[in-house]
XYZ file of C-alpha atoms in Angstrom:
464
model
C 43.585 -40.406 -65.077
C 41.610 -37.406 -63.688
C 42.315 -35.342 -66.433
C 39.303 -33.017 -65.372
C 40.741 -32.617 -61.874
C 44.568 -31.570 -62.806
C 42.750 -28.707 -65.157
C 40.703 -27.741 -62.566
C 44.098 -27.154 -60.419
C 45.686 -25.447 -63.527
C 42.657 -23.228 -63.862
C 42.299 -22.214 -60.359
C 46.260 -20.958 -60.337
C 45.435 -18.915 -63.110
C 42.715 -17.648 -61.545
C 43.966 -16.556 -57.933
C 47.365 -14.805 -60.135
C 44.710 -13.018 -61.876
C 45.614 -14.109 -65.862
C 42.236 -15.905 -66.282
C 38.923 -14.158 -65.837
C 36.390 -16.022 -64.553
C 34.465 -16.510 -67.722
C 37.472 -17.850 -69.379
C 37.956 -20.832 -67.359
C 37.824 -23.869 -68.800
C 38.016 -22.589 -71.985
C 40.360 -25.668 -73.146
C 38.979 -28.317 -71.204
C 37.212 -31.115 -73.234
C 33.661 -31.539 -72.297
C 34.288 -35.193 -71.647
C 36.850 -34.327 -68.824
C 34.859 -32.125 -67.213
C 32.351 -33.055 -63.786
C 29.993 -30.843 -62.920
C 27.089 -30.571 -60.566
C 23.936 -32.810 -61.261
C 20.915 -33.426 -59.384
C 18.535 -36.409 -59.753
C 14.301 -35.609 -60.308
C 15.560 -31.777 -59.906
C 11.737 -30.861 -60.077
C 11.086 -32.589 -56.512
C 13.028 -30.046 -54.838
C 12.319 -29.883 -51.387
C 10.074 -32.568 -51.326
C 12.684 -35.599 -51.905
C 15.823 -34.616 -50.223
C 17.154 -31.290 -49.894
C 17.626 -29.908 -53.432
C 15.553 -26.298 -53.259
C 14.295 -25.070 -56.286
C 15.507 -25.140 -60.219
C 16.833 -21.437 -59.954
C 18.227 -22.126 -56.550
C 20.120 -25.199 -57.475
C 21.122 -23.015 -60.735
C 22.601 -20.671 -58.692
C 25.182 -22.871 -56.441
C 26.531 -24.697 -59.464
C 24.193 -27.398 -60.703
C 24.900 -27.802 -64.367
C 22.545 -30.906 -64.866
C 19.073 -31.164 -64.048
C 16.433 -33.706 -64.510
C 12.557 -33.318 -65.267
C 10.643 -36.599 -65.554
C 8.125 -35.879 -68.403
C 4.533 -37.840 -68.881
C 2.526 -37.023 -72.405
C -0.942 -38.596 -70.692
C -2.542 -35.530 -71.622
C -0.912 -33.646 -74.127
C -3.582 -33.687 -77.052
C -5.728 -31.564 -73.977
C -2.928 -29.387 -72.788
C -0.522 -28.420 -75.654
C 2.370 -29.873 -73.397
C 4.439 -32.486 -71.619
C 3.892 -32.585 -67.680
C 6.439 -33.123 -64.865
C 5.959 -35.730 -62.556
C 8.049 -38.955 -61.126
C 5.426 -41.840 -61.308
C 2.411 -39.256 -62.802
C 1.980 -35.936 -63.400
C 2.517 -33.765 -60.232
C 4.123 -36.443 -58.409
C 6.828 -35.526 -56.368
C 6.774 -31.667 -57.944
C 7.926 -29.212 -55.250
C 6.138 -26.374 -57.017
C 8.016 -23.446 -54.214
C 9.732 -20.860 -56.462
C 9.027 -23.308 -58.933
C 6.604 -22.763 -62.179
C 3.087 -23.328 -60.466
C 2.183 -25.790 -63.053
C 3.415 -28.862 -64.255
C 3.871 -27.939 -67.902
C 7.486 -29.190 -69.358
C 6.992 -25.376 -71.175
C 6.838 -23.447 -67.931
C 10.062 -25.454 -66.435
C 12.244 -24.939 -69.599
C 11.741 -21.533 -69.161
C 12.987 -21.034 -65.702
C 16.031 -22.990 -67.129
C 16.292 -20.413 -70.201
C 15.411 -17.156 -68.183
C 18.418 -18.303 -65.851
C 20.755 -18.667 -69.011
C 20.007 -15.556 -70.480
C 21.088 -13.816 -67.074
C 23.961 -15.764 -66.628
C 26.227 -16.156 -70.413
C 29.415 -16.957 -68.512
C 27.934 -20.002 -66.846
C 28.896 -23.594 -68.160
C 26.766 -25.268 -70.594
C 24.037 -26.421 -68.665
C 22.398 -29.776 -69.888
C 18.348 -30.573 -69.239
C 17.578 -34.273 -69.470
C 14.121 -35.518 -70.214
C 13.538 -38.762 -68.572
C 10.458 -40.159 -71.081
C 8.346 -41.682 -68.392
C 5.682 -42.458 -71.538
C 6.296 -44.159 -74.699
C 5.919 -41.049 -77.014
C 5.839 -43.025 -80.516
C 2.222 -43.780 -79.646
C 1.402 -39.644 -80.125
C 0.603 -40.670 -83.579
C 0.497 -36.658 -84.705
C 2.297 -33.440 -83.732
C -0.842 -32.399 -82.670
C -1.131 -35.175 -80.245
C 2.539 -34.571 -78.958
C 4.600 -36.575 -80.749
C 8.769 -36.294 -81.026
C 8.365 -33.532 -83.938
C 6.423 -31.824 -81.174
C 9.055 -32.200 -78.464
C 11.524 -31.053 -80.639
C 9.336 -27.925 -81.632
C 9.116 -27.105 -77.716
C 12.995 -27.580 -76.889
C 13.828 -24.915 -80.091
C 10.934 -22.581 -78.865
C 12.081 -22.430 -75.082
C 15.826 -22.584 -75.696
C 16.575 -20.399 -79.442
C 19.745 -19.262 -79.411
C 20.851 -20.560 -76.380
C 20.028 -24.223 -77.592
C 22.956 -26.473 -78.887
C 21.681 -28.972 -81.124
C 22.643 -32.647 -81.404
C 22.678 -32.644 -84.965
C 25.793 -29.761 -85.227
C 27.760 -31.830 -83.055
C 27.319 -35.573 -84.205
C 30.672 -37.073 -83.267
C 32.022 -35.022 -80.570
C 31.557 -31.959 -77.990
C 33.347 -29.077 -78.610
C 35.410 -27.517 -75.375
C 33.691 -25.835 -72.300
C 34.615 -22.466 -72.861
C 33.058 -22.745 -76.075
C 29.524 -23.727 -74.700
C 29.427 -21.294 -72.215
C 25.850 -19.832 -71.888
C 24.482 -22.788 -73.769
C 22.010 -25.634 -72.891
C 21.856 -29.125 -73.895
C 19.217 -31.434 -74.201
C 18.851 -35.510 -73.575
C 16.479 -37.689 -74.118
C 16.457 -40.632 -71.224
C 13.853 -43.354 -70.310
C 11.477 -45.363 -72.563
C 14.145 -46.904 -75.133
C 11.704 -47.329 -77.480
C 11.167 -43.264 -77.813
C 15.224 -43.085 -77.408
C 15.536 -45.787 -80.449
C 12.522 -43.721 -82.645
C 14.013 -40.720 -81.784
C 17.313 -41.807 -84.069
C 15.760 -43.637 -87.115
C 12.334 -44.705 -88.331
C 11.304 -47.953 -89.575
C 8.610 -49.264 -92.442
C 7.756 -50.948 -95.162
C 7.211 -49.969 -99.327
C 8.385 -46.604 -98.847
C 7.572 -43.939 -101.249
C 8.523 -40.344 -101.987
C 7.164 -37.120 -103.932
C 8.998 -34.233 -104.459
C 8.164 -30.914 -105.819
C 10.119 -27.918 -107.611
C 10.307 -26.141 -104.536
C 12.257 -28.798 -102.383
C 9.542 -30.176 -100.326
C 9.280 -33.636 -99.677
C 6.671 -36.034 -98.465
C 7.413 -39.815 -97.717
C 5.165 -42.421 -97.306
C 5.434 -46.235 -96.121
C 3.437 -48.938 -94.275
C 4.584 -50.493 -91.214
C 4.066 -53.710 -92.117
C 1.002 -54.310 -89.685
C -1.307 -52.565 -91.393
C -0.724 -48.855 -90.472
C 0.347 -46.188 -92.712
C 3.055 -42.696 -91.722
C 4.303 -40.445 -93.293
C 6.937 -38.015 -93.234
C 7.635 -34.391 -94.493
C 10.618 -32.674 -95.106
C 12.754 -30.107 -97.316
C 15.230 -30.586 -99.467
C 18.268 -28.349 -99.106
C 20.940 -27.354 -101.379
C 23.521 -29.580 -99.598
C 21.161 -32.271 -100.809
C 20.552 -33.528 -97.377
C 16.392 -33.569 -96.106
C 15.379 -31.760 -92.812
C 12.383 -33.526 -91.631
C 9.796 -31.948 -90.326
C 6.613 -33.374 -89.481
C 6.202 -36.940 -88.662
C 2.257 -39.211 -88.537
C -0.222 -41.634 -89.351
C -2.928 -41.173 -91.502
C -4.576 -44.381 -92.386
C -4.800 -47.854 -92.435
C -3.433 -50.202 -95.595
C -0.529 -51.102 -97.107
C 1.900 -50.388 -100.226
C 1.304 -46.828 -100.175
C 2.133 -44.195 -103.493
C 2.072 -40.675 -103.632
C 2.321 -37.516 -105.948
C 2.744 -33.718 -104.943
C 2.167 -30.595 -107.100
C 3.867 -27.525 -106.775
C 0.638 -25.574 -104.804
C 1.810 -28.307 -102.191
C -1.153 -30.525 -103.182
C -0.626 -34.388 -102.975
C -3.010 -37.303 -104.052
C -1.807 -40.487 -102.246
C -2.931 -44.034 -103.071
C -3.074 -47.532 -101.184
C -3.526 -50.871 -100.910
C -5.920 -51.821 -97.763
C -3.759 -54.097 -95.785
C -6.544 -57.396 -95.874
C -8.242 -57.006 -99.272
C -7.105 -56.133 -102.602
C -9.249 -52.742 -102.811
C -7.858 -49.575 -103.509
C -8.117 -46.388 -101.823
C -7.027 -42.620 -102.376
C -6.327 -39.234 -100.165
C -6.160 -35.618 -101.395
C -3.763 -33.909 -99.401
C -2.476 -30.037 -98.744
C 0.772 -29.895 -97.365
C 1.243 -26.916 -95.511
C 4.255 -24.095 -94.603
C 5.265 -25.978 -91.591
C 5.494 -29.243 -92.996
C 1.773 -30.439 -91.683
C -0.292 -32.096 -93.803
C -4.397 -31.777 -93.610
C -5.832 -35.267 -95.088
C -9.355 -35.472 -96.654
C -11.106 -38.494 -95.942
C -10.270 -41.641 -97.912
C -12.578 -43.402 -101.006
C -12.469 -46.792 -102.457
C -11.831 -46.046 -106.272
C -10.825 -49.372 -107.197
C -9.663 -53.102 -106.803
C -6.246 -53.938 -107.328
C -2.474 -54.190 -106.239
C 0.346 -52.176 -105.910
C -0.945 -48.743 -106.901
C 1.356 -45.418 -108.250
C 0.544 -42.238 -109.048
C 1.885 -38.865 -110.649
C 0.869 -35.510 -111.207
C 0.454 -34.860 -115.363
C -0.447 -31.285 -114.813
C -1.565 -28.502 -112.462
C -4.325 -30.510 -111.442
C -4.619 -33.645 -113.303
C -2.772 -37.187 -112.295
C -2.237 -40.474 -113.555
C -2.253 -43.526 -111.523
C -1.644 -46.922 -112.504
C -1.566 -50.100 -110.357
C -1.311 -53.999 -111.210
C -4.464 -56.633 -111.482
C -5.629 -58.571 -108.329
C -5.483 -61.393 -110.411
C -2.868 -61.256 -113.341
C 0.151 -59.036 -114.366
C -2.128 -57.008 -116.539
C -1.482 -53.360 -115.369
C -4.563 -50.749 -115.027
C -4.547 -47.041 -115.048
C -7.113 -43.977 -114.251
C -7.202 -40.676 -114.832
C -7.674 -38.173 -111.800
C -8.851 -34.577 -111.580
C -8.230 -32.472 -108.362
C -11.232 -30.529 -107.466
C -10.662 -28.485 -103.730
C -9.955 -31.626 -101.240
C -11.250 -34.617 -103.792
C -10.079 -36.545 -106.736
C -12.908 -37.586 -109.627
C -11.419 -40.751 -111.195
C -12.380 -41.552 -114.657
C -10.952 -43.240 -118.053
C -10.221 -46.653 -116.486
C -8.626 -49.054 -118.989
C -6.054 -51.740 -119.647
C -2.399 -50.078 -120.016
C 0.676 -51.097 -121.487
C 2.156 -48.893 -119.574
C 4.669 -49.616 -116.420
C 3.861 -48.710 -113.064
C 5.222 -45.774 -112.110
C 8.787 -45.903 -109.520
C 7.143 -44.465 -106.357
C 10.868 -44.693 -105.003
C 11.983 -41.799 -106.104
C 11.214 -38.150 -107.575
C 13.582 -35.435 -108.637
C 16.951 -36.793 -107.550
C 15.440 -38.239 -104.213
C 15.398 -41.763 -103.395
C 13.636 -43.912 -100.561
C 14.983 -47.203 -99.608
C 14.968 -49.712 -96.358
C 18.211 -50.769 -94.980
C 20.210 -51.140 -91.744
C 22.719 -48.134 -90.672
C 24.865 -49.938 -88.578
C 23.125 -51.890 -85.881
C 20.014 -50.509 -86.847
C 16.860 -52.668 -87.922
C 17.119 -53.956 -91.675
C 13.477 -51.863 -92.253
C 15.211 -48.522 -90.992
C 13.900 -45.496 -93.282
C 16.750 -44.371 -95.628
C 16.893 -41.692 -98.320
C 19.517 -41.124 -101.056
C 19.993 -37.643 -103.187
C 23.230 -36.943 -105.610
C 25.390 -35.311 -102.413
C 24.084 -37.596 -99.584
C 24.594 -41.145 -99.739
C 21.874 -43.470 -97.405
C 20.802 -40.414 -94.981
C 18.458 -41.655 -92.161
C 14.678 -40.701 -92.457
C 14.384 -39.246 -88.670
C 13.913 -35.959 -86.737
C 16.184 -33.889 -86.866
C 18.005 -34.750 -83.847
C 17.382 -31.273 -81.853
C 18.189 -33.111 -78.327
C 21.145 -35.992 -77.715
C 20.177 -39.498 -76.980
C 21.318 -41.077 -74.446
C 22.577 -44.540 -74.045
C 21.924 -46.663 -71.000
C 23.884 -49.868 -69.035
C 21.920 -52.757 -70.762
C 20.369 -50.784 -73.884
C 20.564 -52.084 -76.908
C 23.114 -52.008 -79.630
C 21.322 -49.449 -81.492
C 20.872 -46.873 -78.941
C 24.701 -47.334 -78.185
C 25.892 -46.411 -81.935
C 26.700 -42.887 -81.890
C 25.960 -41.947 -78.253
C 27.958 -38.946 -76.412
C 26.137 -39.714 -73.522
C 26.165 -42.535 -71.434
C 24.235 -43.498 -67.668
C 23.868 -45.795 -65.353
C 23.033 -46.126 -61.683
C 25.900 -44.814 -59.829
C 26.523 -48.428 -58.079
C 27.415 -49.526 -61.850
C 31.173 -48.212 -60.825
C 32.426 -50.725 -64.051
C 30.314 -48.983 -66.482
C 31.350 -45.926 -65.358
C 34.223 -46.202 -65.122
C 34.914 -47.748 -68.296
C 32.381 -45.112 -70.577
C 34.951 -42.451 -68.779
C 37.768 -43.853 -69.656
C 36.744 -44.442 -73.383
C 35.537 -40.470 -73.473
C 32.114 -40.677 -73.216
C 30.082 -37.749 -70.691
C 28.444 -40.004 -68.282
C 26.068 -39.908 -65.501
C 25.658 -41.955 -62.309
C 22.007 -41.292 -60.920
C 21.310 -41.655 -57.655
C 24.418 -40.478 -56.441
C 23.888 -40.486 -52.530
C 27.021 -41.632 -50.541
C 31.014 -40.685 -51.282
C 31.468 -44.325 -51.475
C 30.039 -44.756 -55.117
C 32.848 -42.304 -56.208
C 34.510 -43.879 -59.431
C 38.055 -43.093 -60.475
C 37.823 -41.195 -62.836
C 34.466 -39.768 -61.404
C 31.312 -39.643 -63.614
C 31.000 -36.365 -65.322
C 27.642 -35.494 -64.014
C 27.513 -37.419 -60.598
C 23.601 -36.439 -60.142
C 22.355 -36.714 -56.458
C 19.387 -36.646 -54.398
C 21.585 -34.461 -51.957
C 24.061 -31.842 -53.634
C 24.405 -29.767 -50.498
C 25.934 -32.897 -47.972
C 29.442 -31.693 -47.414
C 30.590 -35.095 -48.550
C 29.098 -34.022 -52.488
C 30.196 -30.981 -52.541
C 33.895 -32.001 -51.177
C 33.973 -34.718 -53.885
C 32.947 -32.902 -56.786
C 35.268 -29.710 -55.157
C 38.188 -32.311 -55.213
C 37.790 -33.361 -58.668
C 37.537 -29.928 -60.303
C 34.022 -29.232 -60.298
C 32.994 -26.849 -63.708
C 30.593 -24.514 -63.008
């Protein structure tokens, strides 16, 4: 059923008798039974078909466009660059930014969104050309760093994935806003929604912030910041690696200083980091020292300054402990003796727990977190842009999706995500005879002027 058509007809009565105004229109119609405009690598302009630039297309009624991102040189740049098959390839730079910076090409996006609040939500889709979960720091451009970016070009006019986990709200409501998507490499798309690892451990200080670490089980250690709000739920900030090892603990004072201990991953030594966990969530790592051999090392702060770690024998169940001093970005380890003492639980701190467990058809090693309001929240970012899920992606990246794509000769998948309300895309949209019943919500082309797109999209109640 072409619901989206029969409310374009209703809309465009109310329109000619003069009892809508333009920038009410569609302000019932579910975003699911809406089509709109689309256009497929929207940054090649000119150069592959006959698209024109990002304002241009803006300006006759595209509502979706495309920018193919690479990271190859982000840790040089500060920034994500356009490209199909490389940076600069296939980048029709007339009235176009002059660079290739992802930054530059938001803005054009944003600058046109400002001027125009009555438009319909517009949605820009990153297709991930690069694996980014091998950015192993914001500051190499990982997904904390992406997400940074989309807030920075978009602010106000940015809806967020996270406010609207279950459903879209109407058209009319979204007016003026953009939407972002994650596409390409799954394995960014899957790391985008949860994190995975191995002995996780948590510290948490009086003023809500939270640091998590964990191995991943090959002999790599991450960790993750956050803050703890009121609700009890954890935004998470900052995402990275920091060493090698394995069965990682940490502590963190109030002055937002930590002191982390580990296990190297083929030995039983054991190492330690000072730490200063900064206003945004980064943390600045001192180098690490051997102060020990052992297993399965904790730690905790015993005052301003001071901490306590005890771990287990390499070769008996005889537990070991050592006194630490902080001193500027070192620890001075002393007193080590035999203790009767337990280890200490490196699981949680102040009401926050760290676990490992599947949500849903997610890995069995998927990052998890538990406070007194929230019950098995997901360790991730904070889920800024949507995620969407592909024909032939896994099970994983399907759980939760609002939007779905495939090529536009996959009429059955189409057809089908339509007709179970998902938003979907067709790419590659270049003949009237891939037209699906219902037709894909954002049927994105190589050719949106071609009488025969605009017709189609015209006949099924195009939104714009």
């Amino acid at each position: 059923m072409r619901r989206g058509r029969n409310a374009a007809v209703i809309v465009s009565t109310l329109l000619v008798a003069g009892v809508l105004a333009p920038g009410e229109a569609y302000a019932d119609t579910a975003f699911a039974d809406a089509v709109f405009r689309a256009t497929h690598n929207s940054y090649s302009g000119n150069v592959d078909g006959a698209k024109g630039s990002i304002t241009y297309q803006l300006d006759h009624g595209v509502r979706f466009v495309e920018f193919d991102i690479h990271d190859n040189d982000y840790g040089t740049t500060g920034d994500y660059a356009i490209g199909h098959s490389s940076p600069g390839d296939l980048v029709d730079h007339a009235g176009n930014p002059s660079s290739n910076k992802l930054r530059d090409w938001l803005a054009t996006v944003n600058t046109w969104s400002d001027a125009h609040p009555s438009a319909a939500p517009i949605v820009v889709m990153l297709d991930l050309k690069d694996d980014l979960t091998d950015n192993t720091s914001y500051a190499a451009g990982n997904l904390a760093a992406l997400d940074t970016e989309l807030t920075g070009a978009f602010g106000a006019n940015l809806v967020q994935a996270k406010d609207y986990p279950n459903a879209l709200p109407s058209i009319g409501t979204l007016r003026g806003k953009v939407l972002t998507l994650l596409s390409g490499d799954a394995t960014t798309r899957a790391a985008y929604k949860r994190d995975v690892g191995y002995h996780p451990a948590v510290a948490v200080n009086s003023h809500g912030q939270v640091v998590e670490v964990h191995d991943n089980g090959g002999g790599a250690l991450w960790y993750w910041t956050g803050q703890l709000g009121a609700d009890g739920r954890i935004t998470w900030l900052r995402h990275g690696r920091y060493d090698s090892g394995q069965t990682p603990a940490v502590a963190l004072n109030d002055n937002g200083q930590l002191v982390e201990v580990h296990q190297s991953q083929s030995a039983t030594t054991l190492w330690s980091h000072v730490g200063q966990l900064g206003a945004d969530g980064e943390i600045t790592w001192s180098a690490s020292k051997q102060y020990d051999n052992g297993v399965l090392p904790t730690v905790a702060f015993t005052g301003a300054d001071t901490v306590r770690e005890v771990h287990r024998s390499q070769s008996s169940s005889q537990n070991w402990q050592w006194q630490g001093t902080l001193s500027g970005s070192s620890v001075t380890w002393t007193g080590n003796a035999k203790t009767s003492s337990a280890r200490y639980d490196k699981s949680s701190s102040r009401g926050v727990t760290v676990s490992t467990g599947a949500d849903g058809a997610t890995p069995a090693q998927t990052l998890r977190y538990t406070t007194a309001q929230v019950a098995g929240g997901d360790i991730r970012y904070p889920q800024t842009a949507f995620d969407e899920y592909q024909a032939g992606d896994s099970a994983e990246l399907k759980q939760g999706a609002l939007f779905y794509a495939a090529t536009a000769t996959d009429k059955s998948f189409i057809t089908s995500a339509r007709s179970s309300g998902h938003v979907v895309r067709g790419w590659d949209f270049d003949d009237a005879s891939l037209a699906t019943d219902p037709l894909a919500n954002y049927p994105a082309t190589n050719h949106p002027w071609e009488d025969w797109y605009e017709n189609l999209v015209s006949a099924n109640g195009v939104v714009q």
